[in-house]
mmCIF file of C-alpha atoms in Angstrom:
data_model
loop_
_atom_site.group_PDB
_atom_site.id
_atom_site.type_symbol
_atom_site.label_atom_id
_atom_site.label_comp_id
_atom_site.label_asym_id
_atom_site.label_seq_id
_atom_site.Cartn_x
_atom_site.Cartn_y
_atom_site.Cartn_z
ATOM 1 C CA UNK E 131 -3.149 69.291 184.790
ATOM 2 C CA UNK E 132 -5.060 70.282 181.583
ATOM 3 C CA UNK E 133 -7.977 72.693 181.143
ATOM 4 C CA UNK E 134 -11.251 72.104 179.299
ATOM 5 C CA UNK E 135 -12.851 74.323 176.632
ATOM 6 C CA UNK E 136 -14.162 76.621 179.391
ATOM 7 C CA UNK E 137 -10.617 76.997 180.793
ATOM 8 C CA UNK E 138 -11.497 75.050 183.931
ATOM 9 C CA UNK E 139 -9.029 72.602 185.416
ATOM 10 C CA UNK E 140 -9.728 68.958 184.523
ATOM 11 C CA UNK E 141 -9.258 66.610 187.465
ATOM 12 C CA UNK E 142 -10.918 63.589 185.847
ATOM 13 C CA UNK E 143 -11.712 62.214 182.400
ATOM 14 C CA UNK E 144 -15.369 61.332 181.902
ATOM 15 C CA UNK E 145 -16.029 58.004 180.213
ATOM 16 C CA UNK E 146 -18.252 57.803 177.152
ATOM 17 C CA UNK E 147 -18.323 54.040 176.598
ATOM 18 C CA UNK E 148 -21.768 52.420 176.894
ATOM 19 C CA UNK E 149 -21.829 50.028 179.858
ATOM 20 C CA UNK E 150 -18.194 50.842 180.462
ATOM 21 C CA UNK E 151 -16.279 49.339 183.359
ATOM 22 C CA UNK E 152 -15.845 52.734 184.996
ATOM 23 C CA UNK E 153 -17.521 56.159 184.750
ATOM 24 C CA UNK E 154 -14.402 58.322 184.918
ATOM 25 C CA UNK E 155 -10.622 58.185 185.124
ATOM 26 C CA UNK E 156 -8.907 60.399 187.743
ATOM 27 C CA UNK E 157 -6.455 62.628 185.926
ATOM 28 C CA UNK E 158 -2.737 62.138 186.527
ATOM 29 C CA UNK E 159 0.152 62.940 184.164
ATOM 30 C CA UNK E 160 0.249 59.211 183.371
ATOM 31 C CA UNK E 161 -3.520 58.674 182.897
ATOM 32 C CA UNK E 162 -4.831 56.956 179.755
ATOM 33 C CA UNK E 163 -8.538 56.593 179.106
ATOM 34 C CA UNK E 164 -8.530 53.975 176.328
ATOM 35 C CA UNK E 165 -9.639 51.293 175.694
ATOM 36 C CA UNK E 166 -11.772 50.632 178.809
ATOM 37 C CA UNK E 167 -13.219 54.116 179.217
ATOM 38 C CA UNK E 168 -13.795 55.294 175.644
ATOM 39 C CA UNK E 169 -13.624 53.784 172.180
ATOM 40 C CA UNK E 170 -10.190 52.745 170.950
ATOM 41 C CA UNK E 171 -9.703 55.755 168.654
ATOM 42 C CA UNK E 172 -11.328 58.557 170.653
ATOM 43 C CA UNK E 173 -9.314 58.710 173.852
ATOM 44 C CA UNK E 174 -8.203 62.112 175.141
ATOM 45 C CA UNK E 175 -4.707 60.712 175.582
ATOM 46 C CA UNK E 176 -4.676 58.151 172.784
ATOM 47 C CA UNK E 177 -1.494 56.030 172.670
ATOM 48 C CA UNK E 178 0.351 58.167 175.234
ATOM 49 C CA UNK E 179 0.001 60.031 178.501
ATOM 50 C CA UNK E 180 0.035 63.803 178.899
ATOM 51 C CA UNK E 181 3.554 63.368 180.314
ATOM 52 C CA UNK E 182 4.648 62.085 176.906
ATOM 53 C CA UNK E 183 2.521 64.457 174.823
ATOM 54 C CA UNK E 184 3.846 67.469 176.737
ATOM 55 C CA UNK E 185 7.245 66.843 175.130
ATOM 56 C CA UNK E 186 5.924 66.320 171.608
ATOM 57 C CA UNK E 187 6.495 69.739 170.037
ATOM 58 C CA UNK E 188 8.800 68.810 167.120
ATOM 59 C CA UNK E 189 8.398 72.148 165.312
ATOM 60 C CA UNK E 190 9.453 74.347 168.239
ATOM 61 C CA UNK E 191 11.569 72.549 170.808
ATOM 62 C CA UNK E 192 13.346 75.818 171.670
ATOM 63 C CA UNK E 193 10.085 77.346 172.900
ATOM 64 C CA UNK E 194 9.258 74.145 174.801
ATOM 65 C CA UNK E 195 12.589 74.448 176.617
ATOM 66 C CA UNK E 196 11.934 78.120 177.374
ATOM 67 C CA UNK E 197 8.454 77.360 178.777
ATOM 68 C CA UNK E 198 9.946 74.539 180.864
ATOM 69 C CA UNK E 199 12.346 76.947 182.561
ATOM 70 C CA UNK E 200 15.554 76.677 180.556
ATOM 71 C CA UNK E 201 18.155 74.054 179.731
ATOM 72 C CA UNK E 202 18.764 72.654 183.208
ATOM 73 C CA UNK E 203 15.068 72.385 184.039
ATOM 74 C CA UNK E 204 14.442 70.713 180.663
ATOM 75 C CA UNK E 205 17.297 68.272 181.224
ATOM 76 C CA UNK E 206 15.825 67.362 184.624
ATOM 77 C CA UNK E 207 12.411 66.874 183.026
ATOM 78 C CA UNK E 208 13.838 64.544 180.381
ATOM 79 C CA UNK E 209 15.789 62.586 182.972
ATOM 80 C CA UNK E 210 12.603 62.136 185.008
ATOM 81 C CA UNK E 211 10.764 60.838 181.918
ATOM 82 C CA UNK E 212 13.343 58.127 181.322
ATOM 83 C CA UNK E 213 14.587 57.349 184.829
ATOM 84 C CA UNK E 214 11.051 56.830 186.159
ATOM 85 C CA UNK E 215 10.159 54.806 183.053
ATOM 86 C CA UNK E 216 7.390 57.139 181.894
ATOM 87 C CA UNK E 217 8.761 56.850 178.339
ATOM 88 C CA UNK E 218 7.063 54.333 176.034
ATOM 89 C CA UNK E 219 8.942 53.314 172.892
ATOM 90 C CA UNK E 220 5.964 51.306 171.607
ATOM 91 C CA UNK E 221 3.938 54.287 170.328
ATOM 92 C CA UNK E 222 4.695 57.226 168.035
ATOM 93 C CA UNK E 223 4.029 60.235 170.356
ATOM 94 C CA UNK E 224 7.360 59.627 172.115
ATOM 95 C CA UNK E 225 9.508 58.851 169.067
ATOM 96 C CA UNK E 226 11.453 62.140 169.223
ATOM 97 C CA UNK E 227 11.800 62.287 173.025
ATOM 98 C CA UNK E 228 15.208 60.569 173.429
ATOM 99 C CA UNK E 229 16.673 63.009 170.879
ATOM 100 C CA UNK E 230 15.568 66.123 172.760
ATOM 101 C CA UNK E 231 18.893 66.458 174.578
ATOM 102 C CA UNK E 232 20.259 67.754 171.240
ATOM 103 C CA UNK E 233 18.485 71.084 171.862
ATOM 104 C CA UNK E 234 20.389 71.675 175.100
ATOM 105 C CA UNK E 235 23.756 70.943 173.494
ATOM 106 C CA UNK E 236 24.038 67.338 174.702
ATOM 107 C CA UNK E 237 23.811 64.909 171.770
ATOM 108 C CA UNK E 238 25.830 62.527 173.950
ATOM 109 C CA UNK E 239 22.879 62.238 176.353
ATOM 110 C CA UNK E 240 20.524 61.598 173.428
ATOM 111 C CA UNK E 241 22.947 58.890 172.337
ATOM 112 C CA UNK E 242 22.850 57.271 175.795
ATOM 113 C CA UNK E 243 19.046 57.175 175.908
ATOM 114 C CA UNK E 244 18.704 55.891 172.337
ATOM 115 C CA UNK E 245 21.154 53.043 172.888
ATOM 116 C CA UNK E 246 19.508 52.112 176.199
ATOM 117 C CA UNK E 247 16.113 51.955 174.472
ATOM 118 C CA UNK E 248 17.349 49.887 171.527
ATOM 119 C CA UNK E 249 19.396 47.449 173.615
ATOM 120 C CA UNK E 250 16.501 46.859 176.017
ATOM 121 C CA UNK E 251 13.533 46.723 173.638
ATOM 122 C CA UNK E 252 14.703 45.475 170.236
ATOM 123 C CA UNK E 253 16.051 42.035 169.324
ATOM 124 C CA UNK E 254 15.825 39.371 166.611
ATOM 125 C CA UNK E 255 13.155 37.230 168.320
ATOM 126 C CA UNK E 256 9.508 37.029 167.236
ATOM 127 C CA UNK E 257 8.768 39.700 169.861
ATOM 128 C CA UNK E 258 11.754 41.823 168.916
ATOM 129 C CA UNK E 259 9.793 44.940 167.943
ATOM 130 C CA UNK E 260 7.985 46.753 170.803
ATOM 131 C CA UNK E 261 4.261 47.226 170.354
ATOM 132 C CA UNK E 262 2.557 46.971 166.986
ATOM 133 C CA UNK E 263 4.943 47.851 164.152
ATOM 134 C CA UNK E 264 2.250 50.217 162.776
ATOM 135 C CA UNK E 265 3.067 49.751 159.083
ATOM 136 C CA UNK E 266 6.772 49.994 159.781
ATOM 137 C CA UNK E 267 6.838 52.858 162.300
ATOM 138 C CA UNK E 268 8.722 51.038 165.065
ATOM 139 C CA UNK E 269 11.157 49.318 162.706
ATOM 140 C CA UNK E 270 11.873 52.562 160.816
ATOM 141 C CA UNK E 271 12.585 54.291 164.168
ATOM 142 C CA UNK E 272 15.117 51.526 164.792
ATOM 143 C CA UNK E 273 16.627 51.592 161.287
ATOM 144 C CA UNK E 274 17.194 55.356 161.307
ATOM 145 C CA UNK E 275 18.810 55.343 164.745
ATOM 146 C CA UNK E 276 21.040 52.389 163.907
ATOM 147 C CA UNK E 277 22.303 54.324 160.869
ATOM 148 C CA UNK E 278 22.983 57.343 163.059
ATOM 149 C CA UNK E 279 20.273 59.671 161.738
ATOM 150 C CA UNK E 280 16.748 60.558 162.808
ATOM 151 C CA UNK E 281 14.304 62.860 160.944
ATOM 152 C CA UNK E 282 12.495 65.484 162.990
ATOM 153 C CA UNK E 283 8.877 65.347 161.787
ATOM 154 C CA UNK E 284 7.878 68.223 159.528
ATOM 155 C CA UNK E 285 11.373 69.724 159.546
ATOM 156 C CA UNK E 286 14.081 69.810 156.884
ATOM 157 C CA UNK E 287 16.848 68.113 158.851
ATOM 158 C CA UNK E 288 17.964 64.864 160.466
ATOM 159 C CA UNK E 289 19.458 64.617 163.962
ATOM 160 C CA UNK E 290 22.869 62.933 164.120
ATOM 161 C CA UNK E 291 23.465 60.181 166.686
ATOM 162 C CA UNK E 292 25.999 57.429 167.268
ATOM 163 C CA UNK E 293 25.350 54.597 164.804
ATOM 164 C CA UNK E 294 25.405 50.847 165.303
ATOM 165 C CA UNK E 295 27.025 50.199 161.910
ATOM 166 C CA UNK E 296 30.573 50.969 160.812
ATOM 167 C CA UNK E 297 29.259 51.919 157.384
ATOM 168 C CA UNK E 298 25.872 52.566 155.807
ATOM 169 C CA UNK E 299 25.336 53.441 152.143
ATOM 170 C CA UNK E 300 22.032 54.970 151.038
ATOM 171 C CA UNK E 301 21.446 54.509 147.308
ATOM 172 C CA UNK E 302 19.220 57.405 146.249
ATOM 173 C CA UNK E 303 16.851 57.722 143.309
ATOM 174 C CA UNK E 304 18.958 60.506 141.809
ATOM 175 C CA UNK E 305 21.932 58.147 141.568
ATOM 176 C CA UNK E 306 23.946 59.951 144.267
ATOM 177 C CA UNK E 307 24.972 57.754 147.190
ATOM 178 C CA UNK E 308 25.046 59.068 150.742
ATOM 179 C CA UNK E 309 27.507 57.188 152.947
ATOM 180 C CA UNK E 310 27.801 57.186 156.741
ATOM 181 C CA UNK E 311 31.081 55.913 158.199
ATOM 182 C CA UNK E 312 32.046 55.406 161.839
ATOM 183 C CA UNK E 313 35.806 55.094 162.439
ATOM 184 C CA UNK E 314 36.898 53.140 165.518
ATOM 185 C CA UNK E 315 33.303 52.185 166.362
ATOM 186 C CA UNK E 316 33.037 49.527 169.075
ATOM 187 C CA UNK E 317 30.973 48.735 172.162
ATOM 188 C CA UNK E 318 33.421 50.902 174.097
ATOM 189 C CA UNK E 319 33.781 53.680 171.525
ATOM 190 C CA UNK E 320 30.117 54.630 171.330
ATOM 191 C CA UNK E 321 30.380 58.440 171.373
ATOM 192 C CA UNK E 322 30.950 60.784 168.450
ATOM 193 C CA UNK E 323 34.224 62.659 168.947
ATOM 194 C CA UNK E 324 34.177 64.635 165.690
ATOM 195 C CA UNK E 325 32.488 64.639 162.281
ATOM 196 C CA UNK E 326 33.493 65.472 158.729
ATOM 197 C CA UNK E 327 31.215 65.871 155.725
ATOM 198 C CA UNK E 328 32.891 65.385 152.364
ATOM 199 C CA UNK E 329 36.233 65.812 154.069
ATOM 200 C CA UNK E 330 35.426 69.087 155.859
ATOM 201 C CA UNK E 331 34.834 69.545 159.598
ATOM 202 C CA UNK E 332 31.136 69.356 160.475
ATOM 203 C CA UNK E 333 30.245 70.740 163.903
ATOM 204 C CA UNK E 334 26.444 70.462 163.951
ATOM 205 C CA UNK E 335 24.573 67.492 165.426
ATOM 206 C CA UNK E 336 22.043 67.714 162.588
ATOM 207 C CA UNK E 337 22.222 67.633 158.797
ATOM 208 C CA UNK E 338 19.852 69.075 156.208
ATOM 209 C CA UNK E 339 17.874 66.799 153.880
ATOM 210 C CA UNK E 340 19.231 68.746 150.897
ATOM 211 C CA UNK E 341 22.795 67.789 151.899
ATOM 212 C CA UNK E 342 21.862 64.122 152.009
ATOM 213 C CA UNK E 343 20.110 64.258 148.626
ATOM 214 C CA UNK E 344 23.198 65.888 147.085
ATOM 215 C CA UNK E 345 25.203 62.814 148.131
ATOM 216 C CA UNK E 346 28.527 62.544 149.912
ATOM 217 C CA UNK E 347 30.275 61.006 152.887
ATOM 218 C CA UNK E 348 29.420 61.763 156.520
ATOM 219 C CA UNK E 349 32.233 60.365 158.644
ATOM 220 C CA UNK E 350 32.295 60.007 162.436
ATOM 221 C CA UNK E 351 35.377 59.669 164.617
ATOM 222 C CA UNK E 352 34.227 57.569 167.562
ATOM 223 C CA UNK E 353 35.596 57.621 171.124
ATOM 224 C CA UNK E 354 34.961 56.106 174.567
ATOM 225 C CA UNK E 355 33.971 59.432 176.146
ATOM 226 C CA UNK E 356 31.621 62.221 174.977
ATOM 227 C CA UNK E 357 33.067 65.170 173.076
ATOM 228 C CA UNK E 358 33.111 68.469 174.960
ATOM 229 C CA UNK E 359 32.767 70.457 171.733
ATOM 230 C CA UNK E 360 31.065 68.573 168.888
ATOM 231 C CA UNK E 361 27.344 69.249 168.654
ATOM 232 C CA UNK E 362 27.333 71.544 171.686
ATOM 233 C CA UNK E 363 27.377 75.019 170.121
ATOM 234 C CA UNK E 364 24.694 75.054 167.417
ATOM 235 C CA UNK E 365 21.399 73.358 168.330
ATOM 236 C CA UNK E 366 18.829 72.196 165.749
ATOM 237 C CA UNK E 367 16.531 74.915 164.328
ATOM 238 C CA UNK E 368 13.115 75.626 165.835
ATOM 239 C CA UNK E 369 10.171 77.691 164.645
ATOM 240 C CA UNK E 370 10.741 80.339 167.321
ATOM 241 C CA UNK E 371 14.317 80.806 166.046
ATOM 242 C CA UNK E 372 13.081 81.941 162.646
ATOM 243 C CA UNK E 373 12.409 85.554 161.734
ATOM 244 C CA UNK E 374 9.134 85.853 159.835
ATOM 245 C CA UNK E 375 8.931 88.846 157.519
ATOM 246 C CA UNK E 376 5.478 90.134 156.677
#
């Protein structure tokens, strides 16, 4: 439950719409006050519920996990979000959510959620993109994940996930290609067993933008079961991990 500017608990959301259908919305973690209660753009929980927004801390996921109670509590929270269908792929506030398992050393669980979301919500029909594409937001979310990468907003790296393509080549403006390969990829072999970058072992489940710009080959060895080692030791950076010198 949130607090207002006077630090008092908010148990309802007052409506501001003239001649609105209702005068207030009882607060729940899934409450949304638009468009019937307030104008389309001025909702307290615009495009998502507080359940979804509470996980949207892309700059400091490590602190979010700590405030949640640690890795196991955070894992349970994520599982509740998806298993109870509180997650909504059709709006941007939840774009990063299926990748959050990376920060507890389980990119395999991120992979499971991402593939479930894509297989259920995206297809080649006229309604094959969930929600409004928002100038390419939903389709770019799909394109990145199908390549096996996803950028964490405002950060310098991309999260690595199991791709849908055996090979993707990104032709960059500097003339240096960046290639993603997935050996033995199939419907059965959907988990990343190991990774090499330019022929050398690559243990992290994230890659820096500067490495991509420099060009090279990121190659995945795919398997039918999750790896017990790859991507489990070093989690993606967070603001609270950094030492700030004054």
